[in-house]
mmCIF file of C-alpha atoms in Angstrom:
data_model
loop_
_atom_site.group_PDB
_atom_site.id
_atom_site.type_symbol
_atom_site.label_atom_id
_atom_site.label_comp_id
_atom_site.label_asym_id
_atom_site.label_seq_id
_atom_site.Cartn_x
_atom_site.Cartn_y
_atom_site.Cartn_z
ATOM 1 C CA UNK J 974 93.858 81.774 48.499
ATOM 2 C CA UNK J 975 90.899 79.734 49.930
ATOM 3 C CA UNK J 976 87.171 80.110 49.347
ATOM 4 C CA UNK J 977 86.995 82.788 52.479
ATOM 5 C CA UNK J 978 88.876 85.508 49.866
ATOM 6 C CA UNK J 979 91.419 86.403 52.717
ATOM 7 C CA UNK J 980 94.521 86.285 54.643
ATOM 8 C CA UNK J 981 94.956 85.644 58.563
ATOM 9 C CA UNK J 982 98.628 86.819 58.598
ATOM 10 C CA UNK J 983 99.624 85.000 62.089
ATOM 11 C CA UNK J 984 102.671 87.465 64.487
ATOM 12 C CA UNK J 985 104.323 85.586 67.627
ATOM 13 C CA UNK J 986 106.919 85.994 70.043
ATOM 14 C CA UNK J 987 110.529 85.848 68.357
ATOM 15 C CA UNK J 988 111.777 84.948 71.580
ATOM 16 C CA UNK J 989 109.568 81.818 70.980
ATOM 17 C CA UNK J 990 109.344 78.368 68.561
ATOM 18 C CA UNK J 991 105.878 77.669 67.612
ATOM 19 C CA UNK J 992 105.873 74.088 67.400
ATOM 20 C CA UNK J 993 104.337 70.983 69.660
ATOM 21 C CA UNK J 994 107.936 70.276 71.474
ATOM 22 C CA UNK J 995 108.415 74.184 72.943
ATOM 23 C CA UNK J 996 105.322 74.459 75.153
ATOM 24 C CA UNK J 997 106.939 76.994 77.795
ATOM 25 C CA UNK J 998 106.007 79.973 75.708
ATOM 26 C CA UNK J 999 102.376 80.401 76.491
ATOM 27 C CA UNK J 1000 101.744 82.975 73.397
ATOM 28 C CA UNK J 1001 103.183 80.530 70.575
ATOM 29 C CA UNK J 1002 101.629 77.584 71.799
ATOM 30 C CA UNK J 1003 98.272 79.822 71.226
ATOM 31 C CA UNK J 1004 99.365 80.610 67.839
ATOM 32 C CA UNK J 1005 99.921 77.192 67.108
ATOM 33 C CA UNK J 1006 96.146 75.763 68.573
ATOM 34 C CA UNK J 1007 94.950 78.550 66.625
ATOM 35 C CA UNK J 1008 96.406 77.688 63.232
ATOM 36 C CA UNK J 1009 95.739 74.465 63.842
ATOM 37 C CA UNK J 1010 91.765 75.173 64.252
ATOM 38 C CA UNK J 1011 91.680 77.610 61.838
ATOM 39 C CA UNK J 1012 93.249 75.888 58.905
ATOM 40 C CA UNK J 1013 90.732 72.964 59.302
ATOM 41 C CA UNK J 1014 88.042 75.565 58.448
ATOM 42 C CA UNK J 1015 89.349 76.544 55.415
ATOM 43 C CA UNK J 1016 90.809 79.746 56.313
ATOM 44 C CA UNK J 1017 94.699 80.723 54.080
ATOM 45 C CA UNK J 1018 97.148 81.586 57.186
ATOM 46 C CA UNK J 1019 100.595 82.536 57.232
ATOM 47 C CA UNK J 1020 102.873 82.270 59.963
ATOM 48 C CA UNK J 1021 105.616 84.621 60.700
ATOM 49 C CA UNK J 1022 108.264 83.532 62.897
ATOM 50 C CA UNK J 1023 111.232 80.760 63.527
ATOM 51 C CA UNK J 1024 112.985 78.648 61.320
ATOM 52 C CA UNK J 1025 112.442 75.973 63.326
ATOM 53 C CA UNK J 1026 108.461 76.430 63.801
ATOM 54 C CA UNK J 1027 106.121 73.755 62.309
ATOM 55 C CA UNK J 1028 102.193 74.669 61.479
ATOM 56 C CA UNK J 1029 99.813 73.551 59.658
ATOM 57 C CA UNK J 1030 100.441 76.769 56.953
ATOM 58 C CA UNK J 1031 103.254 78.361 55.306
ATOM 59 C CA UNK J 1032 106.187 79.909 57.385
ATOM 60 C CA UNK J 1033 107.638 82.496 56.860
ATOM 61 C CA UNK J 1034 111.729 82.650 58.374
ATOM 62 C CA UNK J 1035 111.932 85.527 60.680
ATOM 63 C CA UNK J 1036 114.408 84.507 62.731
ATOM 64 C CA UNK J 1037 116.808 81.538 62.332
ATOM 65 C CA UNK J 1038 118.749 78.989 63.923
ATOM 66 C CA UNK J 1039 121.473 81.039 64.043
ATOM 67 C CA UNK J 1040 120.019 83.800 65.514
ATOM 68 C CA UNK J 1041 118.382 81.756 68.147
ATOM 69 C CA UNK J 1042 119.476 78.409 68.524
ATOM 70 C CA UNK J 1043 116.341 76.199 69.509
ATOM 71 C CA UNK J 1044 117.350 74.620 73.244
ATOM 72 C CA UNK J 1045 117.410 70.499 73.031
ATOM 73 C CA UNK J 1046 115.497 69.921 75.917
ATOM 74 C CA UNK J 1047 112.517 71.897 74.719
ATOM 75 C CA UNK J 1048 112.529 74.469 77.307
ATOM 76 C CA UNK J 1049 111.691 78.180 76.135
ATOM 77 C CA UNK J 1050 111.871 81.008 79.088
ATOM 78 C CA UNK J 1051 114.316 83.879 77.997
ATOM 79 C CA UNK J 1052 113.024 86.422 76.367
ATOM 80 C CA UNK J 1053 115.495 88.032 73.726
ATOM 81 C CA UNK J 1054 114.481 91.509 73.290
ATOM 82 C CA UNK J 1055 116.962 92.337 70.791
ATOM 83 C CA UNK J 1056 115.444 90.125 68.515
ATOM 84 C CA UNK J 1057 112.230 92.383 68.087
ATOM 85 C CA UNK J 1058 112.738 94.705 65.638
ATOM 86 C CA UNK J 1059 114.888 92.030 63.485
ATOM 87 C CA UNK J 1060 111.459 90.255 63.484
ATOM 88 C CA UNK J 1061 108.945 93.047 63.348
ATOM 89 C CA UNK J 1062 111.336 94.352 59.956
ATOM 90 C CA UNK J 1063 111.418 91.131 58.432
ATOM 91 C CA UNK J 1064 107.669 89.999 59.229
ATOM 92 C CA UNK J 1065 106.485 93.535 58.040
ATOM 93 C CA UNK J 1066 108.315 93.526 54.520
ATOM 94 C CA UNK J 1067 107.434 89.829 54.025
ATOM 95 C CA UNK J 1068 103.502 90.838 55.126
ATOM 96 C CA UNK J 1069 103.417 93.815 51.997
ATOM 97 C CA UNK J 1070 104.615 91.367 49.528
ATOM 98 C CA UNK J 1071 101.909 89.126 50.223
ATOM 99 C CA UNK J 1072 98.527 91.129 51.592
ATOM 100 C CA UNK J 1073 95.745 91.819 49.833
ATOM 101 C CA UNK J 1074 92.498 93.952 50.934
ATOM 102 C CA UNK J 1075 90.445 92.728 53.140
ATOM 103 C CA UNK J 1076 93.490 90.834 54.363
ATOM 104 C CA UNK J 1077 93.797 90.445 58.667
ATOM 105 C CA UNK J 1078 96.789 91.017 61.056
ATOM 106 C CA UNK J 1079 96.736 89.171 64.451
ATOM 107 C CA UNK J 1080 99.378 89.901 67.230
ATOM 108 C CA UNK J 1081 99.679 86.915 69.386
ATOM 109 C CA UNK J 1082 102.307 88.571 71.217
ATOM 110 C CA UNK J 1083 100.882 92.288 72.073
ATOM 111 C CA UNK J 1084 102.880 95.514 71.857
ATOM 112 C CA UNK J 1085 105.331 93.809 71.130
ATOM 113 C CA UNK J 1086 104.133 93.610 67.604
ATOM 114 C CA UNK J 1087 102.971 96.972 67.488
ATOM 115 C CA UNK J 1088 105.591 98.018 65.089
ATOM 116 C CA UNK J 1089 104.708 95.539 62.464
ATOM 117 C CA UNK J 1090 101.050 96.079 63.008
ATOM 118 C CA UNK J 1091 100.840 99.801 62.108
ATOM 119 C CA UNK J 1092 103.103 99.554 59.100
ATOM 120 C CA UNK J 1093 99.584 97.583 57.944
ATOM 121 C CA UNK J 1094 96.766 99.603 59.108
ATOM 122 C CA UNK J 1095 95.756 99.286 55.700
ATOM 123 C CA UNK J 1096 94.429 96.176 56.722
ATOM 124 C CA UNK J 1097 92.441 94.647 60.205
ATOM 125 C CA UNK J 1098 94.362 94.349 62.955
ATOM 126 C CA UNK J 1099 93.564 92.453 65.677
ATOM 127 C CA UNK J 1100 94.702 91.029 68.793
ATOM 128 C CA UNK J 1101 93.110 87.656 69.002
ATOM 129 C CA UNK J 1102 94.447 85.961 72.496
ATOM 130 C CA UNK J 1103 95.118 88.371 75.339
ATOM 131 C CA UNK J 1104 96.942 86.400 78.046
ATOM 132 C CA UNK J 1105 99.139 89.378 78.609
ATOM 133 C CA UNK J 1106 99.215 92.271 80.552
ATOM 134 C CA UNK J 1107 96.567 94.925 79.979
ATOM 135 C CA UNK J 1108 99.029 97.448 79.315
ATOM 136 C CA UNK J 1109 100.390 95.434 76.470
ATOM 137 C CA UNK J 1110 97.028 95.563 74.770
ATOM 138 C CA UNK J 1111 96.665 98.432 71.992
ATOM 139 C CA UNK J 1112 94.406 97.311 68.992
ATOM 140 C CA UNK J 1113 90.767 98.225 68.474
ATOM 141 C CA UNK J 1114 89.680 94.558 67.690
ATOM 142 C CA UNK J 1115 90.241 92.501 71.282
ATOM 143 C CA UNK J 1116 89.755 88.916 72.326
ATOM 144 C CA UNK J 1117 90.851 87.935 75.540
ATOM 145 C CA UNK J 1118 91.346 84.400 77.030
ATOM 146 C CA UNK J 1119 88.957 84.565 79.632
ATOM 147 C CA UNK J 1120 86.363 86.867 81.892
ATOM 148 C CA UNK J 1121 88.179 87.804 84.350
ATOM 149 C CA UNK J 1122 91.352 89.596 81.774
ATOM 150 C CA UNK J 1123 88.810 91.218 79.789
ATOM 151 C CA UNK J 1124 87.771 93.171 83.303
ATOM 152 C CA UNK J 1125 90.820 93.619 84.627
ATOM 153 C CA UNK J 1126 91.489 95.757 81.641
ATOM 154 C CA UNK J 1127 88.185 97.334 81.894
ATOM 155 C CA UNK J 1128 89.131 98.536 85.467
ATOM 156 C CA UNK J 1129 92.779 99.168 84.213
ATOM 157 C CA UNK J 1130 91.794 101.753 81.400
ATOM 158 C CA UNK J 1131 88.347 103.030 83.612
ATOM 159 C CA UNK J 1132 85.669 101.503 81.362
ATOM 160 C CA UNK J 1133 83.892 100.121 83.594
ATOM 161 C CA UNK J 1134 80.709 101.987 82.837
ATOM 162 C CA UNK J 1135 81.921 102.121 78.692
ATOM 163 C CA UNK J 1136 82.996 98.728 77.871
ATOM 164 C CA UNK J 1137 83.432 97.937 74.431
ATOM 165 C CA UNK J 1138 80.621 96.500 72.284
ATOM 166 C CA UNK J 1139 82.938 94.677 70.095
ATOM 167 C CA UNK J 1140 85.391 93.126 72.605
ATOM 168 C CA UNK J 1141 85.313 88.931 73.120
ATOM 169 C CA UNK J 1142 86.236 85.904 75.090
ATOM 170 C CA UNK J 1143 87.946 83.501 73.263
ATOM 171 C CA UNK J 1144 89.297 80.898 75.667
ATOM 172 C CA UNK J 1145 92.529 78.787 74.491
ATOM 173 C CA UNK J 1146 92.618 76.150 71.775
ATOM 174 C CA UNK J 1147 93.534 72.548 72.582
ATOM 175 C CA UNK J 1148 93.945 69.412 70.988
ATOM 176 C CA UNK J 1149 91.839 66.074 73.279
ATOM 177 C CA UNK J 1150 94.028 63.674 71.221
ATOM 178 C CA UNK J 1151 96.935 64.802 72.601
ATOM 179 C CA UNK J 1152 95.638 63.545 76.402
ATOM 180 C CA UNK J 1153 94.295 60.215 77.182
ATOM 181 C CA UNK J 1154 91.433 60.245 79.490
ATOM 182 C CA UNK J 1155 91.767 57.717 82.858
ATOM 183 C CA UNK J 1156 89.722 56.558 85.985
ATOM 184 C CA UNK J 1157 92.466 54.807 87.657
ATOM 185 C CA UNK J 1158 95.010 56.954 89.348
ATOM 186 C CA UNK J 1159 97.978 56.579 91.533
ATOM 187 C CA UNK J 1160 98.828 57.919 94.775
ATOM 188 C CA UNK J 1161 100.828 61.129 93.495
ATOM 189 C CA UNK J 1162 100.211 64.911 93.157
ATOM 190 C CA UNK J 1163 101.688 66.865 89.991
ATOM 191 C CA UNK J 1164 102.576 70.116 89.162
ATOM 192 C CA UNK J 1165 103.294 71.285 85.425
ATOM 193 C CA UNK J 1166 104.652 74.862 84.627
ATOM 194 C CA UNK J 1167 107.010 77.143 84.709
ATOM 195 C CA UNK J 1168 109.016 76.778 88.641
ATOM 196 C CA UNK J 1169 108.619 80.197 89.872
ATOM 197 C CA UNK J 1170 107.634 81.340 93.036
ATOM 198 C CA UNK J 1171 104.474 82.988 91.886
ATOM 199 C CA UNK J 1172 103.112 79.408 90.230
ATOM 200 C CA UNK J 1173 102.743 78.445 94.151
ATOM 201 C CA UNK J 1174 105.349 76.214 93.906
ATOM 202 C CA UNK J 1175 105.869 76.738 97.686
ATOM 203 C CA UNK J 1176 102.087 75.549 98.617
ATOM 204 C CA UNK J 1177 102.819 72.469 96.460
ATOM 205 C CA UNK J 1178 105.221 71.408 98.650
ATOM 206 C CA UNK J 1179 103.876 72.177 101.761
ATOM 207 C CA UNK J 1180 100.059 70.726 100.970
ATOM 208 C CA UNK J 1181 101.604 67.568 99.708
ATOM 209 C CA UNK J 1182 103.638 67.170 102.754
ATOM 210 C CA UNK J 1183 100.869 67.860 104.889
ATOM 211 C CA UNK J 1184 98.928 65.096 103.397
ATOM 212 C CA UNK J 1185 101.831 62.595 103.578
ATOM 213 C CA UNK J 1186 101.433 62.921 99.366
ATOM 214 C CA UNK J 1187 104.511 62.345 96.674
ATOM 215 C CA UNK J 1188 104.538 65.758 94.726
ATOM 216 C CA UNK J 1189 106.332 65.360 91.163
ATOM 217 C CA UNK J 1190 107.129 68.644 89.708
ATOM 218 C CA UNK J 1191 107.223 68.969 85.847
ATOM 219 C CA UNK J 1192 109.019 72.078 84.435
ATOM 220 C CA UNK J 1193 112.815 73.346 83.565
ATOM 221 C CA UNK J 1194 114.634 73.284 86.666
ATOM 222 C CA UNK J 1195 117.183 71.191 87.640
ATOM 223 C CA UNK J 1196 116.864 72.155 92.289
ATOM 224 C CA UNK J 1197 115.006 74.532 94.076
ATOM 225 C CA UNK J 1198 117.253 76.664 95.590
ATOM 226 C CA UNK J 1199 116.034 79.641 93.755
ATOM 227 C CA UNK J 1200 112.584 79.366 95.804
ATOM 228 C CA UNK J 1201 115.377 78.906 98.632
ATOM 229 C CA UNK J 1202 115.021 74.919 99.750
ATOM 230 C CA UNK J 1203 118.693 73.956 99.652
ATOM 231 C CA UNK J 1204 117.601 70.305 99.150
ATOM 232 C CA UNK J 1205 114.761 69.008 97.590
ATOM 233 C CA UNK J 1206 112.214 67.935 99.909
ATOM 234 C CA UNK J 1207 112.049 63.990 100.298
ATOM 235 C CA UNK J 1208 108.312 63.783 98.990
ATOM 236 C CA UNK J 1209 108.817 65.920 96.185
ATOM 237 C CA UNK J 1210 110.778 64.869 92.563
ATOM 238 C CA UNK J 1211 111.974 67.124 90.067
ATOM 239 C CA UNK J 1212 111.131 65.497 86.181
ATOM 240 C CA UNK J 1213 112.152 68.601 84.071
ATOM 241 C CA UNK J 1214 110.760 69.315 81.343
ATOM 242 C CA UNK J 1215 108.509 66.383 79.661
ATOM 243 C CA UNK J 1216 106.843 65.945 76.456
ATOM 244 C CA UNK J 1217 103.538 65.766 75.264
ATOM 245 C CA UNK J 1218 103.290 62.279 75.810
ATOM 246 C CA UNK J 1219 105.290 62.158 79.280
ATOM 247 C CA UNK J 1220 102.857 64.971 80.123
ATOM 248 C CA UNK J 1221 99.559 63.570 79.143
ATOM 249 C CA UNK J 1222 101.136 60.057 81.265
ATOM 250 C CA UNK J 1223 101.875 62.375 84.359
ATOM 251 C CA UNK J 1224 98.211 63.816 84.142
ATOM 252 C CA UNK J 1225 95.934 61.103 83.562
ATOM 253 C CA UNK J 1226 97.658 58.371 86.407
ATOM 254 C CA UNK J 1227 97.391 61.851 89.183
ATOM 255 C CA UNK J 1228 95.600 61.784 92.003
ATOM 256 C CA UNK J 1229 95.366 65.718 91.276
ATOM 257 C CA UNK J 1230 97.053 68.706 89.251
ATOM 258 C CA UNK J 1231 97.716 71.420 91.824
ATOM 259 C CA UNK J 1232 97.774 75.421 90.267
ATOM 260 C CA UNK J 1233 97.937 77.534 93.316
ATOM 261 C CA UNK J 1234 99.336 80.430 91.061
ATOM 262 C CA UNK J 1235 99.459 83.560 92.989
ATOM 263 C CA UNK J 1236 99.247 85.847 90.855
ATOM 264 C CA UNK J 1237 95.899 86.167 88.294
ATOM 265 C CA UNK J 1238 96.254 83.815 86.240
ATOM 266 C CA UNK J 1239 94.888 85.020 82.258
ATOM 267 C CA UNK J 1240 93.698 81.357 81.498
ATOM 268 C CA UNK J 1241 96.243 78.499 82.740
ATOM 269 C CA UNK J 1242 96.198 75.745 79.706
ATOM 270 C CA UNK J 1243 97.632 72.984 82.525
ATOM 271 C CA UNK J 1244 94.136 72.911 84.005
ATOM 272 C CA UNK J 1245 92.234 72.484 81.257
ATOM 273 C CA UNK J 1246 94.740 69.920 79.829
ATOM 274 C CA UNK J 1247 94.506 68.320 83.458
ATOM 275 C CA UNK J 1248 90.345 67.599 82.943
ATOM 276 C CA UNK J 1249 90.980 66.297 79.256
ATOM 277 C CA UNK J 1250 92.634 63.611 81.579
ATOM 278 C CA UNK J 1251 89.955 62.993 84.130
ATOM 279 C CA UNK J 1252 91.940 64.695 86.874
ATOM 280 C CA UNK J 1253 91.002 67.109 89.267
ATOM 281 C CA UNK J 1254 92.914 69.993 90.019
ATOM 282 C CA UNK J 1255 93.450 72.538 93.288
ATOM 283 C CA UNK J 1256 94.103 76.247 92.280
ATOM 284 C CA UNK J 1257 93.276 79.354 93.593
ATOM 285 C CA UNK J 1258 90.337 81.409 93.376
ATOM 286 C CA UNK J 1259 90.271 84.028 90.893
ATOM 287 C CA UNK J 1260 91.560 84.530 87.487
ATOM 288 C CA UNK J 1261 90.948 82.090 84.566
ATOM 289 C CA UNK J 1262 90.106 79.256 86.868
ATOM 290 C CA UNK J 1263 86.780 80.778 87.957
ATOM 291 C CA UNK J 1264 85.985 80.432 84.253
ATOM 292 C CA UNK J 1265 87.463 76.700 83.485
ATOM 293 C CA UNK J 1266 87.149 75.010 87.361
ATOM 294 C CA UNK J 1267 83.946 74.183 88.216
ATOM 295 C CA UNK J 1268 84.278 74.083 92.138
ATOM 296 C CA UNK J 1269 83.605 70.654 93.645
ATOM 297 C CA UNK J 1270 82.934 69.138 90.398
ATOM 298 C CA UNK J 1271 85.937 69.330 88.017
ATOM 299 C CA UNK J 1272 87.685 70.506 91.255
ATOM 300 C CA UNK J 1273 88.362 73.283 94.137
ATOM 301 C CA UNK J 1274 89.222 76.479 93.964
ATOM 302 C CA UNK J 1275 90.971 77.554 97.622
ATOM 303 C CA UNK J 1276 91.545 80.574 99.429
ATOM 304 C CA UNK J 1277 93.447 79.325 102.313
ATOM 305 C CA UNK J 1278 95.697 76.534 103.485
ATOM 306 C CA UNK J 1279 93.216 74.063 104.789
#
């Protein structure tokens, strides 16, 4: 127990590793900036969730190896629902042998943690980094990644003339050692992510090959076809996944980090982690960007092709 007289007792996605190498699970990679911050402040944290998870605080096993075998190629996309209320049991039982009053409860991972959260509403519980659907969000102590998720649920749950006193923007966590910062770039595009259709893949390809521009694409996928192109375009190259330092080498030599997500994006770490870089990145215009793109300085948000 450290000088603050408390517990942050830390819940995640068990369909997740929180750890540097699995970065594809946007909810674990928050729990890990966060522990990472918090821990250098003095705050006691314990983490509940894989095996295979390393944080700067005690872990606690949830789920194990053998229960969900960490993929080599540090890739994390399916979600296992039938690992839920293994972890929400475990993490709840392992939670009343070690709180204390006073003690807090933060859901990384919404709902989905609901079950483990009101076996403790003895204590605070909180949700500390809504990047998830509004309808996922049920605790009375709210921070949301950005502006423009905090409103949405505002307009979702009609409070737009009662919103909450109480509620904050926290934005994502990151680490600037991670990325090395460069003025000399190369004649390339990149995209990081997941390779969905709704990440704009499509505009990727199409902008690049407009502009006569080599497009690498960073993310788990070994063709296209699912975002039906049979062959892979001659200006664009698939890299699958990449580590942290393959990453922050793809970012800083870029001519520009395209984000053209369709969909409204809660935060979008990649652009962010683009800028630590000195790159400049193209997204759309709405969602988290408005809050981290400054338009024509740290780059442009778009609302058409041209």
């Amino acid at each position: 127990m450290t000088s603050n007289g408390f517990t942050l007792h830390i819940l995640t996605n068990p369909s997740g590793i929180t750890h540097t190498r699995y970065r594809m699970e946007p909810f674990n990679v928050a729990a890990l900036k966060f522990i990472e911050n918090m821990s250098k402040r003095g705050y006691n944290l314990v983490h509940y969730g894989h095996e295979s998870a390393e944080v700067a605080c005690e872990n606690v096993v949830c789920i194990t190896n053998s229960e969900f075998d960490p993929p080599e190629d540090g890739s994390l996309l399916n979600h296992q629902p039938d690992l839920l209320p293994i972890y929400n049991q475990r993490a709840s039982a392992a939670i009343s042998n070690r709180k204390r009053p006073g003690d807090m409860v933060l859901a990384f991972y919404g709902r989905a943690n609901k079950p483990t959260m009101d076996d403790h509403q003895d204590l605070y519980c909180l949700e500390p980094s809504i990047g998830y659907p509004p309808d996922a969000v049920y605790s009375k102590y709210r921070a949301f990644v950005s502006y423009s998720q905090m409103h949405y649920y505002y307009g979702l749950h009609n409070m737009l003339l009662t919103p909450s006193w109480y509620d904050a923007v926290i934005p994502n966590a990151f680490t600037p050692s991670e990325f090395e910062f460069s003025d000399q770039k190369e004649d390339y595009f990149v995209y990081l992510g997941r390779v969905n259709y709704d990440k704009g893949i499509d505009l990727c390809i199409q902008v690049t090959e407009r502009l006569g521009k080599k497009l690498f694409i960073a993310g788990p996928t070994k063709d296209l076809k699912h975002l039906n192109y049979n062959a892979i375009p001659k200006h664009v190259e698939l890299l699958g996944y990449v580590n942290p330092r393959q990453r922050s080498d793809l970012l800083k030599h870029a001519q520009c980090l395209m984000a053209p997500t369709h969909y409204i994006e809660p935060f979008g770490n990649i652009v962010a982690e683009a800028q630590f870089c000195g790159t400049p990145v193209l997204t759309t215009d709405w969602g988290g960007f408005v809050d981290s793109v400054v338009h024509g300085v740290t780059g442009f948000r778009c609302k058409d092709f041209n």
